[in-house]
Coordinates of C-alpha atoms and ligand atoms in Angstrom, one line a residue:
M490 CA -0.1 -0.1 -0.1
D491 CA 1.4 3.2 -1.0
V492 CA 1.9 5.4 2.3
T493 CA 3.3 8.4 1.1
P494 CA 2.0 11.4 3.4
T495 CA -0.9 12.3 0.9
A496 CA -1.7 8.8 0.4
R497 CA -1.3 8.3 4.3
H498 CA -4.1 10.9 4.8
A499 CA -6.2 9.5 2.1
T500 CA -6.5 6.2 3.9
F501 CA -7.1 8.0 7.0
R502 CA -9.8 9.9 5.8
S503 CA -11.6 6.8 3.8
L504 CA -11.3 4.6 7.1
W505 CA -12.7 7.8 9.1
T506 CA -15.4 8.2 6.6
E507 CA -16.5 4.6 6.6
L508 CA -17.0 4.9 10.3
E509 CA -18.6 8.4 10.7
P510 CA -22.1 7.6 10.2
V511 CA -22.2 4.3 12.2
G512 CA -24.1 4.8 15.4
R513 CA -24.5 8.6 14.8
D514 CA -27.0 10.5 16.6
L515 CA -28.1 13.1 14.0
R516 CA -29.6 15.5 16.9
S517 CA -26.5 15.5 19.2
G518 CA -24.0 14.6 16.8
G519 CA -22.7 12.1 19.4
Y520 CA -22.4 8.4 19.0
A521 CA -24.5 5.3 20.5
R522 CA -22.3 2.5 19.8
F523 CA -23.0 -0.2 22.6
A524 CA -21.8 -3.5 22.6
W525 CA -23.8 -6.3 20.8
T526 CA -26.0 -3.7 19.4
R527 CA -26.7 -3.2 15.5
A528 CA -24.4 -0.2 15.1
E529 CA -21.8 -2.4 17.1
T530 CA -22.1 -5.1 14.7
E531 CA -21.7 -2.8 11.9
L532 CA -18.3 -1.8 13.5
R533 CA -17.3 -5.3 13.8
E534 CA -17.8 -6.0 10.2
W535 CA -15.9 -2.8 9.3
F536 CA -13.1 -4.0 11.3
T537 CA -13.2 -7.4 9.7
A538 CA -13.3 -5.8 6.5
A539 CA -10.2 -3.4 7.0
A540 CA -8.3 -6.2 8.1
Q541 CA -9.0 -8.8 5.5
E542 CA -8.2 -6.0 2.8
R543 CA -4.8 -6.1 4.4
G544 CA -4.7 -9.9 4.2
L545 CA -5.0 -10.2 8.0
E546 CA -7.0 -13.4 9.7
V547 CA -9.9 -12.2 12.0
E548 CA -10.7 -14.1 15.1
T549 CA -13.2 -13.3 17.9
D550 CA -12.3 -14.6 21.4
R551 CA -14.5 -16.3 23.8
N552 CA -15.4 -12.9 25.3
G553 CA -16.1 -11.2 22.0
N554 CA -12.7 -9.3 21.6
L555 CA -11.7 -9.1 17.8
W556 CA -8.2 -10.1 16.7
A557 CA -6.7 -9.5 13.3
W558 CA -3.6 -11.4 12.8
W559 CA -0.9 -10.8 10.4
G560 CA 1.1 -13.9 10.0
S561 CA 0.6 -16.8 12.5
P562 CA -1.6 -15.8 15.8
G563 CA 1.3 -15.5 18.8
P564 CA 3.0 -16.3 21.2
D565 CA 4.9 -13.3 22.4
A566 CA 2.9 -11.1 20.0
V567 CA 3.2 -7.4 19.6
V568 CA -0.3 -6.2 20.0
T569 CA -2.1 -2.8 19.2
G570 CA -5.6 -1.3 18.9
S571 CA -8.4 0.0 21.1
H572 CA -12.0 -0.1 21.0
L573 CA -14.9 1.1 18.9
D574 CA -17.9 1.2 21.4
S575 CA -18.8 4.6 22.8
V576 CA -20.3 6.3 25.6
P577 CA -23.8 7.6 25.5
S578 CA -23.7 10.7 23.1
G579 CA -19.9 10.0 22.8
G580 CA -17.3 11.2 20.4
A581 CA -16.1 10.1 17.3
Y582 CA -12.2 9.6 18.7
D583 CA -12.2 7.7 22.0
G584 CA -11.4 4.3 21.0
P585 CA -11.8 4.4 16.9
L586 CA -8.8 6.5 16.8
G587 CA -6.7 3.7 18.2
V588 CA -8.1 1.1 15.9
V589 CA -8.0 3.1 12.7
S590 CA -4.2 4.4 13.7
A591 CA -3.4 0.5 14.1
F592 CA -4.2 -0.1 10.5
L593 CA -2.4 3.2 9.0
A594 CA 0.5 1.8 11.3
L595 CA 0.6 -1.7 9.8
D596 CA 0.4 0.1 6.3
E597 CA 3.3 2.2 7.4
L598 CA 5.3 -0.8 8.6
R599 CA 4.9 -2.6 5.4
R600 CA 6.0 0.5 3.5
R601 CA 9.0 0.4 5.5
G602 CA 9.7 -3.1 4.5
V603 CA 8.9 -4.7 7.9
G604 CA 8.3 -8.1 7.5
G605 CA 9.4 -8.3 3.9
A606 CA 6.1 -6.9 2.7
S607 CA 5.4 -6.4 -0.8
G608 CA 4.0 -2.9 -0.1
G609 CA 1.0 -4.1 -1.9
A610 CA -2.5 -3.4 -0.9
S611 CA -3.4 -6.7 0.7
G612 CA 0.0 -6.6 2.5
G613 CA 1.8 -9.8 2.6
G614 CA 5.3 -10.4 4.0
R615 CA 5.4 -12.0 7.5
P616 CA 6.1 -10.1 10.7
P617 CA 9.6 -10.6 12.5
R618 CA 7.4 -11.3 15.5
P619 CA 3.9 -12.2 15.9
F620 CA 1.6 -9.1 15.3
A621 CA -2.2 -8.4 16.0
I622 CA -4.6 -5.5 15.9
A623 CA -6.8 -6.0 18.5
C624 CA -10.3 -4.5 19.1
F625 CA -12.0 -4.9 22.8
V626 CA -15.6 -5.4 23.4
E627 CA -17.7 -2.8 25.7
E628 CA -14.6 -0.9 27.1
E629 CA -16.9 2.2 28.0
G630 CA -19.2 -0.2 29.9
A631 CA -22.3 2.2 28.6
R632 CA -24.3 -1.0 28.3
F633 CA -23.7 -3.3 31.1
G634 CA -22.1 -0.8 33.3
I635 CA -18.7 -2.2 33.7
A636 CA -15.9 -0.5 32.0
C637 CA -13.3 -2.6 30.0
L638 CA -15.6 -5.5 30.0
G639 CA -13.9 -7.5 27.2
S640 CA -10.4 -7.1 28.6
R641 CA -11.5 -7.7 32.2
L642 CA -13.3 -11.0 31.1
M643 CA -10.3 -12.0 29.1
T644 CA -7.6 -11.7 32.0
G645 CA -10.0 -12.9 34.6
A646 CA -10.4 -9.4 36.7
L647 CA -14.1 -9.7 36.4
D648 CA -15.9 -13.0 37.4
A649 CA -17.6 -14.8 34.4
D650 CA -20.7 -15.6 36.6
A651 CA -21.2 -12.2 37.8
A652 CA -20.7 -10.8 34.1
R653 CA -23.2 -13.0 32.7
R654 CA -25.8 -11.7 35.2
L655 CA -25.1 -8.1 34.4
T656 CA -28.3 -6.4 32.5
D657 CA -28.5 -3.3 30.6
A658 CA -31.3 -0.9 30.9
D659 CA -34.0 -3.2 29.2
G660 CA -33.0 -5.9 31.4
V661 CA -31.2 -7.9 28.9
T662 CA -28.5 -10.0 30.4
L663 CA -24.9 -9.9 29.1
A664 CA -25.4 -13.8 28.5
E665 CA -28.3 -13.1 26.3
A666 CA -26.7 -10.3 24.4
V667 CA -23.7 -12.1 23.6
A668 CA -25.5 -15.2 22.5
G669 CA -27.3 -12.8 20.1
G670 CA -24.0 -12.0 18.8
G671 CA -23.1 -15.7 18.3
L672 CA -20.9 -16.2 21.2
E673 CA -21.4 -18.9 23.7
A674 CA -22.2 -17.3 27.1
A675 CA -20.8 -20.3 28.8
R676 CA -17.3 -19.8 27.5
L677 CA -17.1 -16.0 28.7
G678 CA -14.2 -15.7 31.4
R679 CA -10.5 -15.7 31.5
D680 CA -8.8 -16.7 28.2
E681 CA -5.5 -18.4 28.8
E682 CA -5.2 -19.1 25.2
T683 CA -5.4 -15.5 23.8
L684 CA -3.7 -14.1 27.0
R685 CA -0.4 -16.5 26.0
R686 CA -0.4 -15.0 22.5
I687 CA 0.0 -11.3 23.6
G688 CA 3.8 -10.2 24.7
I689 CA 3.2 -6.6 24.7
F690 CA 0.3 -4.1 24.3
V691 CA 0.2 -0.8 22.7
E692 CA -2.9 1.2 22.6
L693 CA -3.0 4.5 21.1
H694 CA -5.9 7.1 22.3
V695 CA -7.0 10.6 21.7
E696 CA -5.8 12.6 24.8
Q697 CA -8.8 13.3 26.9
G698 CA -7.2 16.7 28.5
R699 CA -5.1 19.5 27.4
A700 CA -1.5 18.5 28.6
L701 CA -0.2 17.9 25.1
V702 CA -1.9 21.4 23.8
D703 CA -0.2 23.1 26.9
L704 CA 3.1 21.1 25.9
G705 CA 3.0 22.3 22.3
A706 CA 3.2 18.3 21.2
P707 CA 1.0 16.4 18.7
V708 CA 2.0 12.9 20.5
G709 CA 2.6 11.9 24.2
V710 CA 3.4 8.6 25.9
G711 CA 1.5 7.2 28.8
T712 CA 3.4 6.7 32.3
S713 CA 0.4 5.9 34.6
I714 CA -3.5 5.6 35.2
W715 CA -5.0 6.8 38.1
P716 CA -7.0 4.4 40.3
H717 CA -10.8 4.6 39.7
G718 CA -14.0 3.1 40.3
R719 CA -17.9 3.1 39.8
Y720 CA -20.1 2.9 42.9
R721 CA -23.8 2.5 42.9
F722 CA -25.7 4.4 45.4
D723 CA -29.3 3.2 46.0
F724 CA -31.5 5.6 47.9
A725 CA -34.9 4.2 49.0
G726 CA -37.8 6.6 50.6
L727 CA -41.4 6.6 50.4
A728 CA -43.4 7.5 47.1
D729 CA -46.2 9.9 47.7
H730 CA -48.3 12.8 46.5
A731 CA -46.4 15.9 45.4
G732 CA -49.4 18.1 46.6
T733 CA -51.0 16.6 49.4
T734 CA -48.0 15.5 51.4
R735 CA -46.8 18.1 53.7
M736 CA -43.1 19.1 53.4
E737 CA -42.2 17.8 57.0
D738 CA -43.9 14.3 56.2
R739 CA -41.8 13.3 53.4
H740 CA -39.2 10.4 53.1
D741 CA -37.7 11.8 49.7
P742 CA -34.7 9.9 48.2
M743 CA -34.3 12.7 45.8
L744 CA -33.1 15.1 48.5
T745 CA -30.6 12.6 49.8
Y746 CA -29.2 12.0 46.2
A747 CA -28.9 15.9 45.5
M748 CA -27.0 16.7 48.8
T749 CA -24.8 13.7 47.9
A750 CA -24.2 15.0 44.3
L751 CA -23.0 18.2 45.8
A752 CA -20.9 16.3 48.6
A753 CA -19.1 14.5 46.0
N754 CA -18.1 17.6 44.1
K755 CA -17.0 19.2 47.3
Q756 CA -15.2 16.1 48.8
A757 CA -13.1 15.9 45.4
R758 CA -12.2 19.6 45.6
L759 CA -11.1 19.3 49.2
A760 CA -9.4 15.9 48.3
G761 CA -7.7 17.7 45.2
A762 CA -6.7 20.6 46.9
A763 CA -4.9 18.6 49.4
G764 CA -2.6 17.4 47.0
G765 CA -2.4 14.8 43.8
G766 CA -5.9 15.3 42.6
A767 CA -9.1 13.7 42.8
R768 CA -12.4 13.6 40.8
A769 CA -15.9 12.8 41.7
T770 CA -19.0 12.5 39.2
F771 CA -22.8 11.4 39.3
G772 CA -23.4 11.4 35.8
R773 CA -26.2 8.7 35.6
V774 CA -29.3 8.4 37.6
E775 CA -32.6 6.4 37.6
V776 CA -35.6 7.7 39.4
A777 CA -38.5 5.6 40.2
P778 CA -41.4 5.9 39.6
N779 CA -39.9 9.1 37.5
G780 CA -43.5 11.2 37.7
T781 CA -43.6 14.7 37.8
N782 CA -46.4 14.9 40.3
A783 CA -45.0 12.1 42.8
I784 CA -42.2 12.0 45.5
P785 CA -40.1 9.4 44.2
S786 CA -39.6 5.8 46.2
H787 CA -36.0 5.2 44.9
V788 CA -33.2 6.9 43.3
T789 CA -30.2 5.1 42.0
A790 CA -27.2 7.1 41.1
W791 CA -23.6 6.1 39.9
L792 CA -20.7 7.7 41.1
D793 CA -17.6 7.8 39.2
A794 CA -14.3 8.5 41.4
R795 CA -11.1 8.7 40.5
C796 CA -7.9 9.8 42.7
S797 CA -3.8 9.9 42.2
T798 CA -3.6 7.3 45.0
E799 CA -5.5 4.2 46.0
A800 CA -5.7 5.6 49.5
G801 CA -6.9 9.1 48.2
L802 CA -9.7 7.2 46.3
A803 CA -10.8 5.2 49.3
A804 CA -10.7 8.1 51.4
L805 CA -12.8 9.8 48.8
V806 CA -15.5 7.4 48.6
G807 CA -15.7 6.8 52.3
A808 CA -16.1 10.5 53.0
I809 CA -18.9 10.9 50.2
E810 CA -20.7 7.8 51.7
K811 CA -20.5 9.1 55.3
Q812 CA -22.2 12.5 54.2
A813 CA -24.6 10.5 52.2
A814 CA -25.6 8.3 55.2
E815 CA -25.9 11.4 57.5
R816 CA -28.1 12.9 55.3
A817 CA -30.2 9.8 54.7
D818 CA -30.9 9.7 58.6
R819 CA -32.2 13.2 58.6
D820 CA -34.3 12.5 55.3
G821 CA -35.6 9.5 56.8
T822 CA -34.4 7.7 53.6
T823 CA -32.1 4.6 53.3
L824 CA -28.8 4.2 51.4
A825 CA -27.1 1.0 50.2
V826 CA -23.7 1.6 48.3
T827 CA -22.2 -1.2 45.9
A828 CA -18.9 -0.9 44.4
E829 CA -19.4 -2.0 41.0
S830 CA -15.8 -2.1 39.7
V831 CA -12.9 -0.5 41.4
S832 CA -9.5 -0.4 39.1
P833 CA -6.2 0.0 41.0
A834 CA -3.4 2.4 40.0
V835 CA -1.6 1.3 36.9
A836 CA 2.1 2.1 36.3
F837 CA 3.1 1.4 32.7
P838 CA 6.6 -0.1 32.8
P839 CA 8.9 3.1 32.8
E840 CA 11.6 1.7 30.6
L841 CA 9.1 0.9 28.2
A842 CA 7.6 4.4 28.2
A843 CA 10.9 5.9 28.0
R844 CA 12.1 3.6 25.0
I845 CA 8.8 4.4 23.2
A846 CA 9.1 8.3 24.1
G847 CA 13.0 8.7 23.2
S848 CA 15.0 9.8 20.5
H849 CA 12.6 10.6 17.7
S850 CA 13.4 13.2 14.8
G851 CA 11.4 15.9 16.6
G852 CA 12.9 15.1 19.7
D853 CA 11.6 12.9 22.7
W854 CA 7.8 12.8 23.1
P855 CA 6.4 13.9 26.7
L856 CA 5.5 11.7 29.0
L857 CA 1.8 11.9 30.8
P858 CA -0.2 10.4 33.4
T859 CA -3.9 10.2 32.7
Q860 CA -6.9 10.0 34.7
A861 CA -9.1 7.7 32.1
G862 CA -9.3 4.3 32.3
H863 CA -8.1 2.0 29.1
D864 CA -7.9 -1.7 28.2
A865 CA -4.2 -1.1 28.1
G866 CA -4.7 -0.6 32.0
I867 CA -6.3 -3.9 32.4
L868 CA -4.0 -5.6 30.6
S869 CA -0.9 -4.1 32.3
A870 CA -2.5 -5.0 35.7
A871 CA -2.8 -8.7 34.5
G872 CA 1.1 -8.5 33.7
V873 CA 1.1 -8.1 30.1
P874 CA 3.8 -5.3 29.4
S875 CA 1.8 -2.3 28.1
A876 CA 2.1 1.1 26.7
M877 CA 0.0 4.0 25.5
L878 CA 0.4 6.8 23.0
F879 CA -1.9 10.0 23.3
V880 CA -2.8 12.2 20.3
R881 CA -3.3 16.1 20.9
N882 CA -7.0 17.2 21.4
P883 CA -7.1 20.7 20.8
T884 CA -10.2 21.4 23.2
G885 CA -9.2 18.4 25.7
V886 CA -13.0 17.6 25.5
S887 CA -14.0 13.9 25.7
H888 CA -17.0 11.6 26.1
S889 CA -18.7 14.4 24.4
P890 CA -19.6 15.0 20.7
E891 CA -17.1 18.0 20.8
E892 CA -14.1 15.6 21.1
Y893 CA -11.9 16.3 18.4
A894 CA -8.2 16.1 16.9
E895 CA -6.7 17.4 13.6
D896 CA -6.0 15.1 10.9
A897 CA -2.4 15.8 11.0
D898 CA -2.3 15.1 14.5
C899 CA -3.9 11.8 13.9
I900 CA -1.4 11.0 11.1
A901 CA 1.4 12.0 13.4
G902 CA 0.0 9.7 16.0
A903 CA -0.1 6.8 13.4
V904 CA 3.4 7.5 12.3
A905 CA 4.4 7.3 16.0
L906 CA 2.5 4.1 16.7
A907 CA 4.4 2.8 13.6
D908 CA 7.7 3.8 14.8
T909 CA 6.7 2.0 18.3
L910 CA 5.8 -1.1 16.6
E911 CA 8.9 -1.2 14.5
R912 CA 11.1 -1.0 17.5
L913 CA 9.2 -3.8 19.2
L914 CA 8.9 -6.1 16.2
V915 CA 12.4 -5.7 15.2
G916 CA 14.3 -4.6 18.2
S917 CA 15.3 -6.6 21.3
G918 CA 11.9 -7.7 22.9
S919 CA 9.5 -5.7 25.3
Ligands
GLV1374 C1 -12.7 5.6 30.0 O1 -13.1 6.3 29.1 C2 -13.1 6.1 31.2 O2 -14.1 6.1 31.9 O3 -12.0 6.3 32.0
MN1375 MN1 -14.1 6.4 26.9
MN1376 MN1 -11.2 4.7 25.2

């Protein structure tokens, strides 16, 4: 495949244009690309077509993750990729940029003659070390609530029985959804065979903040991921009439929730001011019965909490829970808190990050920590040497239709990924 700068851009545009309409909500401009839905099936078909066009063999593993192999699968493979699903009303770049960049990087490797490739459109050649492009399923956890579901299942970080019982907003279980996608639900779970094949994983991602803008660099290398978790807060009270119930007679869980949302914001600010940084967000809430003229009986809200240290995260969630419980006492409501997923701190191997970042024609790429979770973090926690590349995002906005990266930076990212993969494929191991 011709990978001159103009051709590279044309290939990027063509892959991007194919993806653009899939799962798009024309009103908000955002994406609804949820695991095991029609939009996601279309994305899987797109992945398979892009891989086959390059002569790769595509496999779906037991947990629904996709693998496109150049040459024979594993062992000790260099793997790159990301995810194609989105948050509700998500941006175009979070996930897809890593997958599109993986295909562009493969084209670039072949152009450079890695693996003795012919340079033709369908590739050919053999990589000097096994090589795959991966696409992980349900990274955002937008449908079944657990982020990085595919990689957590693959590594055994999530119990398969618990996963099978997860339900979506319509009460469909994960077991039912994967069966609809052609997988055997009984085979979900830790996948030794696939894990044995992975030697090293590199994920390219749009940056979800403004560090690269401030540094004036198109590309950066990840050093670490903050510990973070999702916690379900179930507030219960007493449904009653909005007009006839005196204010002093109410047991309104909405009040307890409202105060808890304020407390979360305050506690995260206090924790952040004390050093290191902290975040707390209630971004999803369900109210029952959800009637304008009824005091609710239940409010369920999900706290997303993140902190620079694990102790800080535990203290932050504890402080929010304590304030919520005190308020529940005053409101005559009850509160139950369930940690649905908690991810420990991840430190990517520093020598690997330094090796990736070092000595490029434009100088070293900056090293950055991130507050966002990624499949690379799950793999790293499972002992797979992993690394991340970030591509500059001019606004820093993410998980929103406003998420953006300039084409030139996307191409720079894909070339940076190719540089990285070339070092790993032809260099001295991880
Ligand atoms: C992943 O996108 C996250 O929520 O950190
Ligand atoms: Mn995301
Ligand atoms: Mn992502």
